[in-house]
């Protein structure tokens, strides 16, 4: 189509950022409200289309620049044209076109899909696309509809050039960018309501904009609802000045603010520019919390929802920029200083009084006692000789060799599985491996079908060749007797039993994890599942029963069977853990776990190299060392037993006393070197005259940490329980570190969301992320290690407490453990049953609770280190610190007054001084402590919870207190264990019984083999016996043990009461007999019968 002969600039758009406002400007709004007489459309439209003078250009330029003077001068024409367009509004749906003279880079910058804007001019468009296309590189393709609320009018019939098909749009018509076609150079627009564009844009305008000019070192401020512009010096932001020449400001878009001499425009990335006379006058940077922090080190810069910034002050600071100390802050500082001065003053006076008291005390002369202790060098030589025996060295060497071979074999078994899964991982296949058929034999639903029957067979063999001690001893020559795995109250093979129990801990951990994970077959009830777990535990006990029973029976047959069984069981264990039940590789045993395998996560974190193999072998090192010790120690003990049998046969004589194993154990208690005899001898020595330990290890430990005593040995039960516990702690620690670390990123997001929800409670300032969560890897590792260290220390402390509590029960001290009463014997027995199981369970949960608590603490510390400060914690500390300072100040003030004002002799005597002053102080202190009591109650709850976390594994500690400790099942189990141990392992009782039993056995032997010698010994002993010797021994015993005086006195009183009661009952019986034997008369026979019935 041929173009028109006239100038067609009306259809071309030389656009700039001015052409994209989103609000109607003030000049246009002013003339909109001006009342004039409107000319009809047939007069206005022809004037608009005239080329002479290009009147349309004058009007559009004034609208584009919002030139109020030109607009006011032509107000009648403009308003008449507006009304003419509105009156002749074309509501049809049509597409019109307009040319765009703009480079492509500007199009990419300004016209984005979804952009809404207003055209401030009377916009001329053409229905003819070709007409508009020839006047610009880009073409606007405008789509109109009948419901777009945009006024437009077809004025082609009024135009001098009707072939242009001109459509004229209302000023400040709204448009939205639908699409941009770069290749065709077409921008597709759609008409929208002007009011909708303005409402949408108004929400995007910030309430306040603060920008900074670094060249002039000033801040500039302008606002959403104000027409003034302010400025301030950068170093004095609180002193703002009005820019008088830049008034009458307004926003015509969310990114552009006009003032009298120019405008500020947002260029993106917090960059603003000021234009005056269409030239860039200055460049600014918008001040927000991401670019600068005007709040300083004592405040948080917060971007508000209105677009401004706000300073949230830390702790006790105030001011717009947190540069002033609040009155509360000054008071807290003063209170802290006073508390510090009070602490220094109190302890300084305590040190001075203590030094003065020591000087006034008379010097004590040290008595030179005979040193009965051996020198440390001699002890070291003896212990080194004992430690470096040939058998011990051989056991150690072979144990290392066997453990190494076992680990190498497991490596070779795991290597093909690892390589197979790595290939599947690289191909994005399901990560599982196929178990060999042999695994179904050694691991059939958790039961080993090879070792379990062998264990049962050896148990039957041990039962057949064991002799009964009491029941039907004549039947079957005493054979077929019950066997026990071990006696928990004696000191036989404690080390070997402890190693076996340490291996059992790994199997128990697997069952506990399975119970916690809720692993169960489909269709099974809860009771059935737990019964199956109990059966599994019993099966585990049967697996290790032959090993423990062989150690207790101590015969050549049992050692032979146990040696074969140990090697078989160890070999099957290596195969099972290498091919069937791996720690980090999923097998096809459980189809439900194939799709949810963790192996892929482990490969993502630890890589596809040999890291997982190394980790699994490191986890197995303690287990395999224990197994290596067993498979090496059992053959050594078998060889030793064979040598003993050979030597015994050579030395056997008719006069040899035959003793059972239990008799040998009992008679050992009265030997001079036994632990029990040593304890009895120490009772007759002074507290400071007890001999030091004969062990080198006991000498090297500082006494303030642990005092090693040769007169005490822990029972086999404690050895076994502690061995299981320590290996269990090792497994839990390694598994926690390896398995949870790959998931910490997910946990970090969850914790961050949770903390954001918690921190938003009561957050009126709209502050987000008051508690930023740091990377959890380091806090988690430190938390697990902290839990391991704390639990280990608590276990060692409990070990010392067990010994102290046993000593207390021996001497009748109830300061920690309640005294034994007859009514609680059943409770003691049942508690003794539960001790080991409760102990392990409490340790497990104590480990978990301490780890969680330590993780929270370390996360807080890491947040402070990483982010500098944490608002959420500061809020808590802001509440806690004044309370703690007040409590500390009040506490030490009370101590200072108590020692130096209200007690005589500076607190050395519990006697009141200054009685009247004390009464006044007590009166006013009543009101103050009512407030502090409320705070103290809250602290009591918090400290109780924290203490319960840290002392969960300590059965000797009851968080319920002495009055309610009977409700604590863990403490009740501990008391039962202590009482049962004290009764059956009392060294005085064992020594006495052993001595009496030894004398009885010696008499029996002499009576049988040499009766004449027995008679002479008895006659000689009768001459030397004296009551005075026994009384002197009794006096010494009572002096060394004062608590026995009260027990003896109560026993004597009870004995006397018993005799008196027996005498009284005897007298009553005699009076009845005399009355009954009196001869009645024949007449009173009926009276006799009534009397007899009454007595009966």
Coordinates of N, CA and C in Angstrom, one line a residue, residues 395-529:
X395 N 49.3 -64.0 73.3 CA 47.9 -63.7 73.1 C 47.8 -62.3 72.4
X396 N 48.6 -61.3 72.8 CA 48.5 -60.0 72.1 C 48.9 -60.1 70.6
X397 N 50.0 -60.8 70.4 CA 50.5 -60.9 69.0 C 49.5 -61.6 68.1
X398 N 49.0 -62.8 68.6 CA 48.1 -63.5 67.8 C 46.7 -62.8 67.6
X399 N 46.4 -62.1 68.6 CA 45.1 -61.3 68.5 C 45.2 -60.3 67.4
X400 N 46.3 -59.6 67.3 CA 46.5 -58.6 66.3 C 46.5 -59.2 64.9
X401 N 47.1 -60.4 64.8 CA 47.2 -61.1 63.5 C 45.8 -61.6 63.1
X402 N 45.1 -62.2 64.0 CA 43.8 -62.7 63.6 C 42.8 -61.6 63.3
X403 N 42.8 -60.5 64.0 CA 42.0 -59.4 63.7 C 42.3 -58.8 62.4
X404 N 43.6 -58.6 62.1 CA 44.0 -58.1 60.8 C 43.5 -59.0 59.6
X405 N 43.7 -60.3 59.8 CA 43.3 -61.3 58.8 C 41.8 -61.2 58.6
X406 N 41.0 -61.1 59.7 CA 39.6 -61.0 59.6 C 39.1 -59.7 58.8
X407 N 39.8 -58.6 59.1 CA 39.4 -57.3 58.4 C 39.8 -57.4 56.9
X408 N 40.9 -58.1 56.6 CA 41.3 -58.2 55.2 C 40.3 -59.1 54.4
X409 N 39.8 -60.2 55.1 CA 38.8 -61.0 54.5 C 37.5 -60.3 54.2
X410 N 37.1 -59.5 55.2 CA 35.9 -58.8 55.0 C 36.0 -57.7 53.9
X411 N 37.2 -57.1 53.8 CA 37.5 -56.2 52.7 C 37.3 -56.9 51.3
X412 N 37.9 -58.1 51.2 CA 37.8 -58.8 50.0 C 36.4 -59.3 49.7
X413 N 35.6 -59.5 50.7 CA 34.2 -59.9 50.5 C 33.3 -58.7 50.1
X414 N 33.6 -57.5 50.6 CA 32.8 -56.3 50.4 C 33.2 -55.6 49.0
X415 N 34.4 -55.9 48.6 CA 34.9 -55.2 47.4 C 34.1 -55.4 46.2
X416 N 33.7 -56.7 45.8 CA 32.8 -56.9 44.7 C 31.5 -56.2 44.8
X417 N 30.9 -56.3 46.0 CA 29.6 -55.6 46.3 C 29.7 -54.1 46.1
X418 N 30.8 -53.5 46.6 CA 31.0 -52.1 46.4 C 31.1 -51.7 44.9
X419 N 31.9 -52.5 44.2 CA 32.1 -52.2 42.8 C 30.8 -52.3 42.0
X420 N 30.0 -53.3 42.3 CA 28.7 -53.5 41.6 C 27.8 -52.4 41.9
X421 N 27.7 -51.9 43.1 CA 26.8 -50.8 43.4 C 27.3 -49.5 42.8
X422 N 28.6 -49.3 42.7 CA 29.1 -48.1 42.1 C 28.8 -48.1 40.6
X423 N 28.8 -49.2 40.0 CA 28.4 -49.2 38.6 C 26.9 -48.9 38.4
X424 N 26.1 -49.5 39.3 CA 24.7 -49.1 39.2 C 24.4 -47.7 39.6
X425 N 25.2 -47.1 40.5 CA 25.1 -45.7 40.8 C 25.4 -44.8 39.6
X426 N 26.5 -45.2 38.9 CA 26.8 -44.4 37.7 C 25.8 -44.5 36.6
X427 N 25.1 -45.6 36.6 CA 24.1 -45.8 35.5 C 22.7 -45.4 36.0
X428 N 22.6 -44.9 37.2 CA 21.3 -44.4 37.8 C 20.3 -45.6 38.0
X429 N 20.8 -46.7 38.3 CA 20.0 -47.9 38.6 C 19.7 -48.0 40.0
X430 N 18.8 -49.0 40.4 CA 18.5 -49.2 41.8 C 19.7 -49.8 42.5
X431 N 20.0 -49.2 43.6 CA 21.2 -49.6 44.3 C 20.9 -50.7 45.4
X432 N 21.1 -51.9 44.9 CA 21.0 -53.1 45.8 C 21.8 -54.2 45.2
X433 N 22.2 -55.2 46.0 CA 22.9 -56.3 45.5 C 22.2 -57.6 45.9
X434 N 22.5 -58.7 45.1 CA 21.8 -59.9 45.4 C 22.7 -60.8 46.3
X435 N 22.1 -61.2 47.4 CA 22.8 -62.0 48.3 C 22.9 -63.5 47.8
X436 N 24.0 -64.1 48.2 CA 24.3 -65.5 47.8 C 23.3 -66.4 48.6
X437 N 23.1 -67.6 48.1 CA 22.2 -68.5 48.7 C 22.6 -68.9 50.1
X438 N 23.9 -68.9 50.4 CA 24.4 -69.3 51.7 C 23.9 -68.4 52.8
X439 N 23.6 -67.1 52.4 CA 23.1 -66.2 53.4 C 21.8 -66.6 53.9
X440 N 20.9 -67.3 53.1 CA 19.7 -67.8 53.6 C 19.8 -68.8 54.7
X441 N 21.0 -69.4 54.8 CA 21.2 -70.4 55.8 C 21.7 -69.8 57.1
X442 N 22.7 -68.9 57.0 CA 23.2 -68.3 58.2 C 22.4 -67.1 58.7
X443 N 21.5 -66.7 57.9 CA 20.6 -65.5 58.3 C 19.2 -65.7 57.8
X444 N 18.5 -66.6 58.4 CA 17.1 -66.9 58.1 C 16.2 -66.2 59.0
X445 N 15.7 -65.0 58.6 CA 14.9 -64.2 59.4 C 15.6 -63.8 60.8
X446 N 16.9 -63.6 60.7 CA 17.6 -63.2 61.9 C 18.2 -64.4 62.7
X447 N 18.0 -65.6 62.2 CA 18.4 -66.8 63.0 C 19.5 -67.5 62.1
X448 N 20.6 -67.8 62.8 CA 21.7 -68.6 62.2 C 21.4 -70.1 62.3
X449 N 21.2 -70.7 61.2 CA 20.8 -72.1 61.2 C 22.0 -73.0 61.3
X450 N 23.2 -72.5 61.4 CA 24.4 -73.3 61.5 C 24.9 -73.2 63.0
X451 N 25.2 -72.0 63.4 CA 25.8 -71.8 64.7 C 24.8 -72.1 65.9
X452 N 23.5 -71.9 65.6 CA 22.5 -72.1 66.7 C 22.3 -73.6 67.0
X453 N 22.2 -74.5 66.1 CA 22.2 -75.9 66.5 C 23.5 -76.4 67.1
X454 N 24.6 -75.9 66.6 CA 25.9 -76.3 67.2 C 26.0 -75.8 68.7
X455 N 25.5 -74.5 68.9 CA 25.5 -74.0 70.3 C 24.6 -74.9 71.2
X456 N 23.4 -75.2 70.7 CA 22.5 -76.1 71.4 C 23.1 -77.5 71.7
X457 N 23.8 -78.0 70.8 CA 24.5 -79.3 71.0 C 25.6 -79.2 72.1
X458 N 26.4 -78.2 72.0 CA 27.4 -78.1 73.1 C 26.8 -77.8 74.4
X459 N 25.7 -77.1 74.5 CA 25.1 -76.9 75.8 C 24.6 -78.2 76.4
X460 N 24.0 -79.0 75.5 CA 23.5 -80.4 76.0 C 24.7 -81.2 76.4
X461 N 25.8 -81.1 75.7 CA 27.0 -81.9 76.1 C 27.5 -81.4 77.5
X462 N 27.5 -80.1 77.7 CA 27.9 -79.5 79.0 C 27.0 -80.0 80.1
X463 N 25.7 -80.0 79.8 CA 24.7 -80.4 80.8 C 24.9 -81.9 81.2
X464 N 25.2 -82.8 80.2 CA 25.4 -84.2 80.5 C 26.6 -84.4 81.4
X465 N 27.7 -83.8 81.1 CA 28.9 -84.0 81.9 C 29.1 -83.1 83.1
X466 N 28.0 -82.4 83.4 CA 28.1 -81.6 84.7 C 27.4 -82.3 85.8
X467 N 27.9 -82.2 87.0 CA 27.4 -82.9 88.2 C 26.5 -82.0 89.0
X468 N 25.5 -82.7 89.6 CA 24.6 -82.0 90.5 C 25.3 -81.8 91.8
X469 N 24.9 -80.8 92.5 CA 25.5 -80.5 93.8 C 24.6 -80.8 95.0
X470 N 23.3 -80.8 94.7 CA 22.4 -81.0 95.9 C 21.2 -81.9 95.5
X471 N 20.6 -81.8 94.4 CA 19.4 -82.6 94.1 C 19.7 -83.9 93.5
X472 N 19.3 -85.0 94.1 CA 19.4 -86.4 93.6 C 20.9 -86.7 93.2
X473 N 21.8 -86.5 94.1 CA 23.2 -86.7 93.7 C 23.5 -88.2 93.5
X474 N 22.7 -89.1 94.0 CA 23.0 -90.5 93.8 C 22.5 -91.0 92.4
X475 N 21.6 -90.3 91.8 CA 21.1 -90.8 90.5 C 22.1 -90.5 89.4
X476 N 22.3 -91.4 88.5 CA 23.2 -91.3 87.3 C 24.6 -90.8 87.7
X477 N 25.0 -91.2 88.9 CA 26.4 -90.8 89.5 C 26.5 -89.3 89.5
X478 N 25.4 -88.6 89.7 CA 25.5 -87.1 89.9 C 25.6 -86.4 88.6
X479 N 25.6 -87.0 87.4 CA 25.7 -86.3 86.2 C 24.4 -85.7 85.7
X480 N 24.4 -85.0 84.6 CA 23.3 -84.2 84.1 C 22.8 -83.2 85.1
X481 N 23.6 -82.1 85.2 CA 23.3 -81.0 86.1 C 23.2 -79.7 85.3
X482 N 22.5 -78.8 85.8 CA 22.3 -77.5 85.2 C 23.6 -76.7 85.2
X483 N 23.9 -76.0 84.1 CA 25.1 -75.2 84.0 C 24.7 -73.7 83.9
X484 N 25.5 -72.9 84.5 CA 25.3 -71.5 84.4 C 26.4 -70.8 83.6
X485 N 26.0 -69.7 82.9 CA 27.0 -69.1 82.0 C 28.2 -68.5 82.8
X486 N 27.8 -67.9 84.0 CA 28.9 -67.3 84.8 C 28.2 -66.9 86.2
X487 N 29.0 -66.8 87.2 CA 28.6 -66.3 88.5 C 29.0 -64.8 88.6
X488 N 27.9 -64.0 88.6 CA 28.2 -62.6 88.6 C 28.7 -62.0 89.8
X489 N 28.8 -62.8 90.9 CA 29.3 -62.2 92.2 C 30.7 -62.7 92.6
X490 N 31.4 -63.3 91.6 CA 32.8 -63.8 91.9 C 33.7 -63.2 90.9
X491 N 35.0 -63.4 91.2 CA 36.1 -62.8 90.3 C 36.8 -63.9 89.5
X492 N 36.0 -64.6 88.6 CA 36.6 -65.6 87.8 C 36.4 -65.3 86.4
X493 N 37.6 -65.2 85.7 CA 37.6 -64.9 84.2 C 36.7 -63.7 83.9
X494 N 36.9 -62.6 84.7 CA 36.2 -61.4 84.5 C 36.5 -60.8 83.1
X495 N 37.8 -60.8 82.8 CA 38.2 -60.1 81.5 C 37.6 -60.9 80.3
X496 N 37.6 -62.2 80.4 CA 37.1 -63.0 79.3 C 35.6 -62.8 79.1
X497 N 34.9 -62.8 80.3 CA 33.5 -62.6 80.2 C 33.1 -61.3 79.7
X498 N 33.9 -60.3 80.1 CA 33.6 -58.9 79.7 C 33.8 -58.7 78.2
X499 N 34.8 -59.4 77.6 CA 35.0 -59.4 76.2 C 33.8 -60.0 75.4
X500 N 33.3 -61.1 75.9 CA 32.2 -61.8 75.3 C 30.9 -60.9 75.4
X501 N 30.7 -60.2 76.5 CA 29.6 -59.3 76.6 C 29.7 -58.1 75.7
X502 N 30.9 -57.7 75.5 CA 31.1 -56.6 74.6 C 30.7 -56.9 73.2
X503 N 30.9 -58.1 72.8 CA 30.5 -58.6 71.4 C 28.9 -58.6 71.4
X504 N 28.3 -59.1 72.5 CA 26.9 -59.1 72.5 C 26.2 -57.8 72.3
X505 N 26.9 -56.7 72.8 CA 26.4 -55.3 72.7 C 26.0 -55.0 71.3
X506 N 26.8 -55.4 70.3 CA 26.5 -55.1 68.9 C 25.2 -55.7 68.4
X507 N 25.0 -56.9 68.8 CA 23.7 -57.6 68.4 C 22.5 -56.9 69.1
X508 N 22.7 -56.5 70.4 CA 21.6 -55.9 71.1 C 21.3 -54.5 70.5
X509 N 22.3 -53.8 70.0 CA 22.1 -52.5 69.4 C 21.3 -52.6 68.1
X510 N 21.5 -53.7 67.3 CA 20.8 -53.9 66.1 C 19.3 -54.1 66.4
X511 N 19.0 -54.8 67.5 CA 17.6 -55.1 67.9 C 17.0 -53.8 68.3
X512 N 17.7 -53.0 69.1 CA 17.1 -51.8 69.6 C 16.8 -50.8 68.5
X513 N 17.7 -50.7 67.5 CA 17.5 -49.9 66.3 C 16.3 -50.4 65.5
X514 N 16.1 -51.7 65.4 CA 15.0 -52.2 64.7 C 13.7 -51.9 65.4
X515 N 13.7 -51.9 66.8 CA 12.5 -51.6 67.5 C 12.2 -50.1 67.4
X516 N 13.2 -49.3 67.4 CA 12.9 -47.8 67.3 C 12.5 -47.5 65.9
X517 N 13.0 -48.2 64.9 CA 12.5 -47.9 63.5 C 11.2 -48.5 63.2
X518 N 10.7 -49.3 64.1 CA 9.3 -49.9 63.9 C 9.3 -50.9 62.8
X519 N 10.4 -51.6 62.6 CA 10.5 -52.6 61.5 C 9.6 -53.9 61.9
X520 N 8.7 -54.2 61.1 CA 7.8 -55.4 61.4 C 7.3 -55.9 60.1
X521 N 6.9 -57.1 60.2 CA 6.3 -57.7 59.0 C 4.8 -57.3 58.9
X522 N 4.3 -57.3 57.7 CA 2.9 -56.8 57.5 C 1.9 -57.9 58.2
X523 N 0.9 -57.3 58.8 CA -0.1 -58.2 59.4 C 0.2 -58.7 60.8
X524 N 1.4 -58.3 61.4 CA 1.7 -58.7 62.7 C 1.3 -57.7 63.7
X525 N 0.8 -58.1 64.8 CA 0.5 -57.1 65.9 C 1.7 -56.7 66.7
X526 N 1.4 -55.7 67.5 CA 2.5 -55.1 68.3 C 3.0 -56.2 69.3
X527 N 2.2 -56.9 70.0 CA 2.6 -57.9 70.9 C 3.5 -59.0 70.3
X528 N 3.0 -59.4 69.1 CA 3.8 -60.5 68.4 C 5.1 -59.9 68.0
X529 N 5.2 -58.7 67.6 CA 6.5 -58.1 67.2 C 7.5 -58.1 68.4

